[in-house]
Short mmCIF file of C-alpha atoms in Angstrom, two decimals:
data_model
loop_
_atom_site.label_atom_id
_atom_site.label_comp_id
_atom_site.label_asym_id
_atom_site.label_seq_id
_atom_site.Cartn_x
_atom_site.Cartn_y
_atom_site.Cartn_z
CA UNK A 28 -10.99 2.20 16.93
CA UNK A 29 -14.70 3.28 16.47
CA UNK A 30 -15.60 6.55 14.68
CA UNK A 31 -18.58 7.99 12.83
CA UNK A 32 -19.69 6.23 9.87
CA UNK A 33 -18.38 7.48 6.36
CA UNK A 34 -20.33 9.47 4.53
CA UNK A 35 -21.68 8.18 0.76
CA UNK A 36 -18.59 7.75 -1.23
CA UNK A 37 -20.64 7.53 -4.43
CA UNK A 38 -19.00 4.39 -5.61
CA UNK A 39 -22.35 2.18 -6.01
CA UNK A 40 -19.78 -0.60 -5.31
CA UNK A 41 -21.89 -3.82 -3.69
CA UNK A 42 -20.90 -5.15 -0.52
CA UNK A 43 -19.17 -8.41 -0.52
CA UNK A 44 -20.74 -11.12 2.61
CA UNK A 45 -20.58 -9.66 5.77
CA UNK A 46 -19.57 -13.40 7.48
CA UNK A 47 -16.00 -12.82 5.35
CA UNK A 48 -14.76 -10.12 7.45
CA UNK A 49 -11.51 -8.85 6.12
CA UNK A 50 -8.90 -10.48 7.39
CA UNK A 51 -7.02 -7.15 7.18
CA UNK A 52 -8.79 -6.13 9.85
CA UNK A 53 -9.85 -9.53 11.78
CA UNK A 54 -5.57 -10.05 11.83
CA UNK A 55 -3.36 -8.00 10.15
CA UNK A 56 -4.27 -4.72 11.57
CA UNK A 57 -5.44 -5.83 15.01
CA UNK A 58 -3.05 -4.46 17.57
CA UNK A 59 -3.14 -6.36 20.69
CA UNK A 60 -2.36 -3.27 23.87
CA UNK A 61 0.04 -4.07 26.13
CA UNK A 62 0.64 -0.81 27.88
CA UNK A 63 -1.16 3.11 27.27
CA UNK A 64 -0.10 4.02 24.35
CA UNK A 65 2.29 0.86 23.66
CA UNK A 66 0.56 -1.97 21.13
CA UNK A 67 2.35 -5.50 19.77
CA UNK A 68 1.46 -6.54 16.04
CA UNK A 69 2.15 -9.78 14.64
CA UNK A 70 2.59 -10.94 10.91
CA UNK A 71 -0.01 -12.15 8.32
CA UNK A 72 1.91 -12.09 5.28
CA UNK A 73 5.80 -12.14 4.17
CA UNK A 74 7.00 -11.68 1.19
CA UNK A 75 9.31 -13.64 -0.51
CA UNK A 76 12.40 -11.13 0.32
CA UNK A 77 11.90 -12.72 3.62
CA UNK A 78 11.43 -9.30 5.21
CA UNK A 79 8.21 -7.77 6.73
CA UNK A 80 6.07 -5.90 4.26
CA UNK A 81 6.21 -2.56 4.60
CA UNK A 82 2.91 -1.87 4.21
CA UNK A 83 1.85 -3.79 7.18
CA UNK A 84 4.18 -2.16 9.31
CA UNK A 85 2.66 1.12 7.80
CA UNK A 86 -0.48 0.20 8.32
CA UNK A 87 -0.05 -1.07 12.08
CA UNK A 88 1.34 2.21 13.06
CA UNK A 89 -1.31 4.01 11.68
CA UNK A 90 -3.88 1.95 13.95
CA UNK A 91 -1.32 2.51 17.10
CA UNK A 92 -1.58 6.41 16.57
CA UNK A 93 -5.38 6.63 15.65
CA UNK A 94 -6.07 4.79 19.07
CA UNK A 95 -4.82 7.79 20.97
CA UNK A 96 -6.72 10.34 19.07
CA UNK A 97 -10.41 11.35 19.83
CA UNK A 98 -12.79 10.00 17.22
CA UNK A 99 -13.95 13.41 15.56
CA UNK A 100 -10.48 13.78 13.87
CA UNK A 101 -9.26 11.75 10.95
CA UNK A 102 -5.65 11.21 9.55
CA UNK A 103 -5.11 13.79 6.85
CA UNK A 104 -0.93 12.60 6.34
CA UNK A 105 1.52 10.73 7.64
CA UNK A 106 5.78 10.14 6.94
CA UNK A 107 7.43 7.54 7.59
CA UNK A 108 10.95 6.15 7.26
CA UNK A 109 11.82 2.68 7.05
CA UNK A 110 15.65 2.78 9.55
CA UNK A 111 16.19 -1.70 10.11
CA UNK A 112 15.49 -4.77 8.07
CA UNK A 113 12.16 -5.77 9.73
CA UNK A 114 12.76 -9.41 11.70
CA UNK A 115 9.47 -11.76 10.48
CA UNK A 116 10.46 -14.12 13.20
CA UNK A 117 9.13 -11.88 15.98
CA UNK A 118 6.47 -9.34 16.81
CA UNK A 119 6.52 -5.78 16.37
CA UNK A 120 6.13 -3.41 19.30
CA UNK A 121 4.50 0.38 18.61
CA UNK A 122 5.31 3.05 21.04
CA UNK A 123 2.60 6.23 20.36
CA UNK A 124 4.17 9.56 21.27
CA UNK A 125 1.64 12.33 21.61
CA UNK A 126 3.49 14.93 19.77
CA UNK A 127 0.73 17.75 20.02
CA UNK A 128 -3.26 17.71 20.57
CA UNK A 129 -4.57 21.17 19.36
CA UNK A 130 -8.06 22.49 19.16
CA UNK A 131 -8.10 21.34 15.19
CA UNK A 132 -5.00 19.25 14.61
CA UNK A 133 -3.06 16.71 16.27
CA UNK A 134 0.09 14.84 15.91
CA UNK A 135 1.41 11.52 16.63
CA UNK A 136 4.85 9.88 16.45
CA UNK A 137 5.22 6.04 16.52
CA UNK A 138 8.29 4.21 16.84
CA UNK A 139 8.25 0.65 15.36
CA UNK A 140 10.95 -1.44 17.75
CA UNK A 141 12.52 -5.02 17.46
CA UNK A 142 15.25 -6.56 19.39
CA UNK A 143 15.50 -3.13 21.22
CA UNK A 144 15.81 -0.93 18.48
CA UNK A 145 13.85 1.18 16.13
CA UNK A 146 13.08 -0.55 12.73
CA UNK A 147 10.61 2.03 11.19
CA UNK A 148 9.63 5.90 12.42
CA UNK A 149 6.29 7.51 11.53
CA UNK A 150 4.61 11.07 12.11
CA UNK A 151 0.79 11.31 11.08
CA UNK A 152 -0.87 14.33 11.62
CA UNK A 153 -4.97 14.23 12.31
CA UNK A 154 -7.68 16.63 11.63
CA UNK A 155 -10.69 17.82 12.97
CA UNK A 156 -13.74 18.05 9.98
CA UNK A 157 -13.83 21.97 8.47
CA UNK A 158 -15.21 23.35 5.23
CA UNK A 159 -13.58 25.14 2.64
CA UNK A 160 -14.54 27.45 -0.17
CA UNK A 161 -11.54 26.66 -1.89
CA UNK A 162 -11.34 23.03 -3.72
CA UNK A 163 -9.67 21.62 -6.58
CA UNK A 164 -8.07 18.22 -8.09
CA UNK A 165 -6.74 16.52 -10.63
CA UNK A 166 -9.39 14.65 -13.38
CA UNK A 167 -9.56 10.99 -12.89
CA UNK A 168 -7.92 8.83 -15.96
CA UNK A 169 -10.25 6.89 -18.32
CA UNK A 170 -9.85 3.68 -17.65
CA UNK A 171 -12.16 0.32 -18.00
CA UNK A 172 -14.22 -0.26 -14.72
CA UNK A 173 -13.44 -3.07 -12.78
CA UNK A 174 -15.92 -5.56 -13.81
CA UNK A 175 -14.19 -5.80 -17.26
CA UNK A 176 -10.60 -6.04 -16.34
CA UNK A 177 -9.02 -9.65 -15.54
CA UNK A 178 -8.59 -10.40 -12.06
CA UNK A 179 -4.69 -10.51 -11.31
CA UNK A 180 -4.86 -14.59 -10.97
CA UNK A 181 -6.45 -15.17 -14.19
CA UNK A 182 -4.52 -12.88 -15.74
CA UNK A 183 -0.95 -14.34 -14.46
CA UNK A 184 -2.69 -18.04 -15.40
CA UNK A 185 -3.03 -16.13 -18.97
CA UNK A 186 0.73 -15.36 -18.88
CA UNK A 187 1.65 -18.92 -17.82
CA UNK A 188 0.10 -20.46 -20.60
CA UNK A 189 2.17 -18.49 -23.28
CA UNK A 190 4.76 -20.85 -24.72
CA UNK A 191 7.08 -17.74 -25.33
CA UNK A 192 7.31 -16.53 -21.58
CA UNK A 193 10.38 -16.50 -20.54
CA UNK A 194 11.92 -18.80 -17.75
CA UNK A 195 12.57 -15.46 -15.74
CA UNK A 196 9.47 -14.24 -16.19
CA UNK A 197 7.65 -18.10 -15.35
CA UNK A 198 9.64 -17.94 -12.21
CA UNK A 199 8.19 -14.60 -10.55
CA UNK A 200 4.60 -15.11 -12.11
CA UNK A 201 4.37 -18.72 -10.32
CA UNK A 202 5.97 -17.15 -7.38
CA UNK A 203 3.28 -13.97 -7.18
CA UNK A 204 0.48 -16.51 -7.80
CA UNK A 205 1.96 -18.71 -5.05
CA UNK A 206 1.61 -15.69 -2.38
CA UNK A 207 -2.02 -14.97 -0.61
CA UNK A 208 -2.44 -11.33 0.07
CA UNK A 209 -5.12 -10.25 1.87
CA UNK A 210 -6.05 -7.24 -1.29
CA UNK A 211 -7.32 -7.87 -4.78
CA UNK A 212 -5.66 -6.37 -8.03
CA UNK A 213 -6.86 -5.75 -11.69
CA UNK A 214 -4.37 -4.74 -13.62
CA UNK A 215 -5.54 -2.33 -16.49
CA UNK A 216 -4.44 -2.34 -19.90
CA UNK A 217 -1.90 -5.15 -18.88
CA UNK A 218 1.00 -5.65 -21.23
CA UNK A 219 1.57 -8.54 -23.63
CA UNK A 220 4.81 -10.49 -23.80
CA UNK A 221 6.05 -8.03 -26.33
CA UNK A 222 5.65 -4.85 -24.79
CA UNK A 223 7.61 -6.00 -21.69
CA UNK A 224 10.62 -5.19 -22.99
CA UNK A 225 9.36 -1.30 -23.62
CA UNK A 226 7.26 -0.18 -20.60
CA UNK A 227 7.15 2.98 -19.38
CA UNK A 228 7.70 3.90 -15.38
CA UNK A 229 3.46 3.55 -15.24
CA UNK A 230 1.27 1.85 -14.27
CA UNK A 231 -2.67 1.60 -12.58
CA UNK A 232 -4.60 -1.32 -11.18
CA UNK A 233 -8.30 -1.81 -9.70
CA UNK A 234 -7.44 -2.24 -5.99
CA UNK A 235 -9.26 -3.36 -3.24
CA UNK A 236 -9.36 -5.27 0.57
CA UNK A 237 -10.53 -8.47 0.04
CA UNK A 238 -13.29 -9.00 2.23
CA UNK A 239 -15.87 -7.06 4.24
CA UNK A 240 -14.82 -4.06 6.40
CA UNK A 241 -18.19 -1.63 5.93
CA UNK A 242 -18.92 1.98 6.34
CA UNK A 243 -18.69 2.52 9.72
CA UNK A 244 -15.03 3.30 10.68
CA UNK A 245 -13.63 5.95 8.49
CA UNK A 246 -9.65 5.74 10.67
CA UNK A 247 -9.76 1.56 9.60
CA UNK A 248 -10.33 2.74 5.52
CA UNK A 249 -7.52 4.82 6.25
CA UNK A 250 -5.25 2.08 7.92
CA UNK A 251 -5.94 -0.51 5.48
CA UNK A 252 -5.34 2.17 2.65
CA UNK A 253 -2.18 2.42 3.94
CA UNK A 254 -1.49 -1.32 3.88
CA UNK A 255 -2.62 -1.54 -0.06
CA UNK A 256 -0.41 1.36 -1.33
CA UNK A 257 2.67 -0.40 -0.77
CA UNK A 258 1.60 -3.50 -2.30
CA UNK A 259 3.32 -3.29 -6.09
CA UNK A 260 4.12 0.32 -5.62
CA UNK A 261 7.91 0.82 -5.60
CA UNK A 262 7.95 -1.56 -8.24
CA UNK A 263 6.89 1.37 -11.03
CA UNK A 264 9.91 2.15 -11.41
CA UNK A 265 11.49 -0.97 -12.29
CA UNK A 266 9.14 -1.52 -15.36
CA UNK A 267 11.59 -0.20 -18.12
CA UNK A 268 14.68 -1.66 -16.92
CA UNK A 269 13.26 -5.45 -16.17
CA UNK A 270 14.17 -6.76 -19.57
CA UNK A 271 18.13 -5.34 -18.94
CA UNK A 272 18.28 -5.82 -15.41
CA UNK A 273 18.24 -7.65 -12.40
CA UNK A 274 17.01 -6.62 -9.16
CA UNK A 275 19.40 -7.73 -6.30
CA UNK A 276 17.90 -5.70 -3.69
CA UNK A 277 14.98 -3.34 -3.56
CA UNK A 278 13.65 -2.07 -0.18
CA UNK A 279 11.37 1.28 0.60
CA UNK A 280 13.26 4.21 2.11
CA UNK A 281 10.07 6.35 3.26
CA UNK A 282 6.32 7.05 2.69
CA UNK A 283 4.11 9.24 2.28
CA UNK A 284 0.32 9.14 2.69
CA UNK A 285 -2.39 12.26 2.16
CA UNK A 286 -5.88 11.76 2.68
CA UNK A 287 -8.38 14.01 1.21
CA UNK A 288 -11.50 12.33 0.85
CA UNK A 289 -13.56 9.64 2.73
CA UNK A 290 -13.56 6.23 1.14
CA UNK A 291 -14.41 2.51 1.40
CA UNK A 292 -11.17 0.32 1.20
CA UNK A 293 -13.27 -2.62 0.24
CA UNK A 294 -14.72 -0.87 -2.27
CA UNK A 295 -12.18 -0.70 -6.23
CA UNK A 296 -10.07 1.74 -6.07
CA UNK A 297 -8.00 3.00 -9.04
CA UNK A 298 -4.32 3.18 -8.21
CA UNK A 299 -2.60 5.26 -10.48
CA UNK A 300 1.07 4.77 -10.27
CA UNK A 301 4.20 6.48 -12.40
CA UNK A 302 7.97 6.83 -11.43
CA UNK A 303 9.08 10.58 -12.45
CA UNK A 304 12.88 9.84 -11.43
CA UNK A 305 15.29 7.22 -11.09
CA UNK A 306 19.33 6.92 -10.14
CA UNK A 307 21.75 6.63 -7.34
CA UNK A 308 20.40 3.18 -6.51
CA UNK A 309 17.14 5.19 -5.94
CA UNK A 310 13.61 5.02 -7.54
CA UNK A 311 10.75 7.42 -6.72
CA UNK A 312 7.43 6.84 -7.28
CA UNK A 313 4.13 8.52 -6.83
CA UNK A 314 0.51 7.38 -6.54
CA UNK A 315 -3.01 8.26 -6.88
CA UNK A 316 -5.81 6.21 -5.18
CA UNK A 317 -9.27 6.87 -7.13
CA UNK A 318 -13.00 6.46 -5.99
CA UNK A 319 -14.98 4.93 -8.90
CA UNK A 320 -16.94 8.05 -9.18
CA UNK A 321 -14.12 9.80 -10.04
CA UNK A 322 -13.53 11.65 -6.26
CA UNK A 323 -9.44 12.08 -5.24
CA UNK A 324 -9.10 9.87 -2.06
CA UNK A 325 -5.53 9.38 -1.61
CA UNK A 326 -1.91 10.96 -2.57
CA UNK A 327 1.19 8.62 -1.99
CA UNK A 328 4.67 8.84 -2.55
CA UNK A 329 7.80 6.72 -1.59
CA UNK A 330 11.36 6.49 -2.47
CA UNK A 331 13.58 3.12 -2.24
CA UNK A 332 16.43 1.83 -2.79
CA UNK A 333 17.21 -0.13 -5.93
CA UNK A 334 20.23 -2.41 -6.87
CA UNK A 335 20.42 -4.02 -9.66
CA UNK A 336 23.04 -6.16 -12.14
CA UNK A 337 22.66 -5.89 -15.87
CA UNK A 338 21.51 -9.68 -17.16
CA UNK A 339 24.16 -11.78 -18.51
CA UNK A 340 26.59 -10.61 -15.47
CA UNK A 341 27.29 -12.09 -12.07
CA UNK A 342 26.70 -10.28 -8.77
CA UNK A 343 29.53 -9.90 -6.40
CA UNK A 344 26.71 -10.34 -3.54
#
């Protein structure tokens, strides 16, 4: 999946060594073809639900679709609903639809399939480059750069070492610091123990692809992009209810993706995160995925599903 190279993204972020390729694109994105327009991916990472990470599955599809598009157009969004409980145990097969190719957009549909049926639809639409007078976006937050936030494993290590953590609490920290994800987090302005139990639905963290990916495939920044907003996103809108609740169940619905401006996914990236509703089992949350000099690169959005049992009660599941 070759394309131009990006343009300067402005984020004077050094490269890390080129001989530690990303692994997010070395494995966890790399399709293997089996048929035109028909790809197998396999799994890198599982959560500890047991079920396939969603933004894998996200990501893969995105790679399926960009391989049957010419390489002067670039995703600009993409939808997706999650339909099955994704099977870890076996590989998942993409069939690429070409929807529509048109002179300056094009659309794809992919249909994620295990055991014969579909586990996870997606429609991405592609553009071809073309100027505008009219431009506009949000401002970027203030935040700390990256280089003076705690990395996410020294900062759980931190948390560990409190005497007053609470068992609950000891029990998901050693279990995140247990997993190895292919992206690195810094969680800014992280909460103490005390302000755990009064959060607000918000959230941002310095994100990035571990490893080396480069400049020179714009559709891969996109793909792997893809892969990282999913990671931590759906869980915004847990944050006020964890000290009353607990979660028996929490699984993405759909997602949404817009691209607006080239980027470097191994570059930090500010993801700004905040969940505007909850009820009905449901949580919604939106996202904003920041270039360190301040340029919009990404909108997300997703809404899951959310079950939970107020602490000091016994599920009936």
């Amino acid at each position: 999946m070759s394309s131009p190279r990006a343009p300067e993204d402005g984020q004077g972020d050094g490269d890390p060594p080129r001989d530690l390729r990303s692994v997010l694109v070395t494995s966890v994105l790399n399709l293997e073809l089996l048929d035109e327009d028909l790809f197998r991916g396999t799994h890198y990472w599982v959560p500890t639900t047991k079920r396939l990470f969603g933004g894998q599955i996200v990501g893969q599809a995105l790679v399926a679709a960009a391989k049957s598009v010419s390489e002067d157009v670039h995703v600009h969004s993409l939808h997706c609903y999650f339909v099955r409980r994704g099977d870890p145990k076996v590989p998942v097969l993409y069939q690429v639809e070409r929807t529509r190719t048109g002179a300056s957009f094009s659309v794809r549909s992919v249909k994620a399939v295990q055991h014969g049926k579909p586990i996870f639809i997606c429609q991405a639409s592609f553009q071809r480059a073309q100027p505008s007078p009219m431009q506009h976006q949000f401002s970027m937050p203030t935040v700390p750069p990256p280089e003076e936030v705690l990395g996410h494993e020294t900062l759980i290590d931190r948390y560990l070492r409190d005497p007053n953590l609470q068992e609950k609490y000891r029990v998901g920290l050693n279990r995140i610091a247990a997993q190895e994800v292919p992206i690195e987090i810094k969680l800014v302005n992280p909460p103490t123990l005390g302000q755990m139990q009064s959060m607000e639905p918000r959230q941002m963290f310095w994100v990035r692809a571990r490893g080396y990916i480069g400049e020179g495939d714009i559709k891969m920044h996109c793909c792997v992009a893809a892969y990282i907003s999913d990671y931590a996103f759906l869980g915004t809108a847990l944050l006020p209810h964890q000290c009353q609740h607990t979660v028996r169940f929490m699984v993405s619905l759909d997602h949404s993706m817009w691209f607006h401006a080239p980027f470097r996914a191994d570059h930090w990236m500010l993801y700004e995160c905040e969940s505007p509703w909850a009820g009905g089992s449901r949580g919604l949350v939106q996202g904003r995925l920041w270039r360190q000099d301040g340029v919009l690169a990404v909108t997300c959005a997703q809404e899951g599903v959310i079950r939970v049992t107020p602490q000091g009660s016994k599920s009936k599941l």
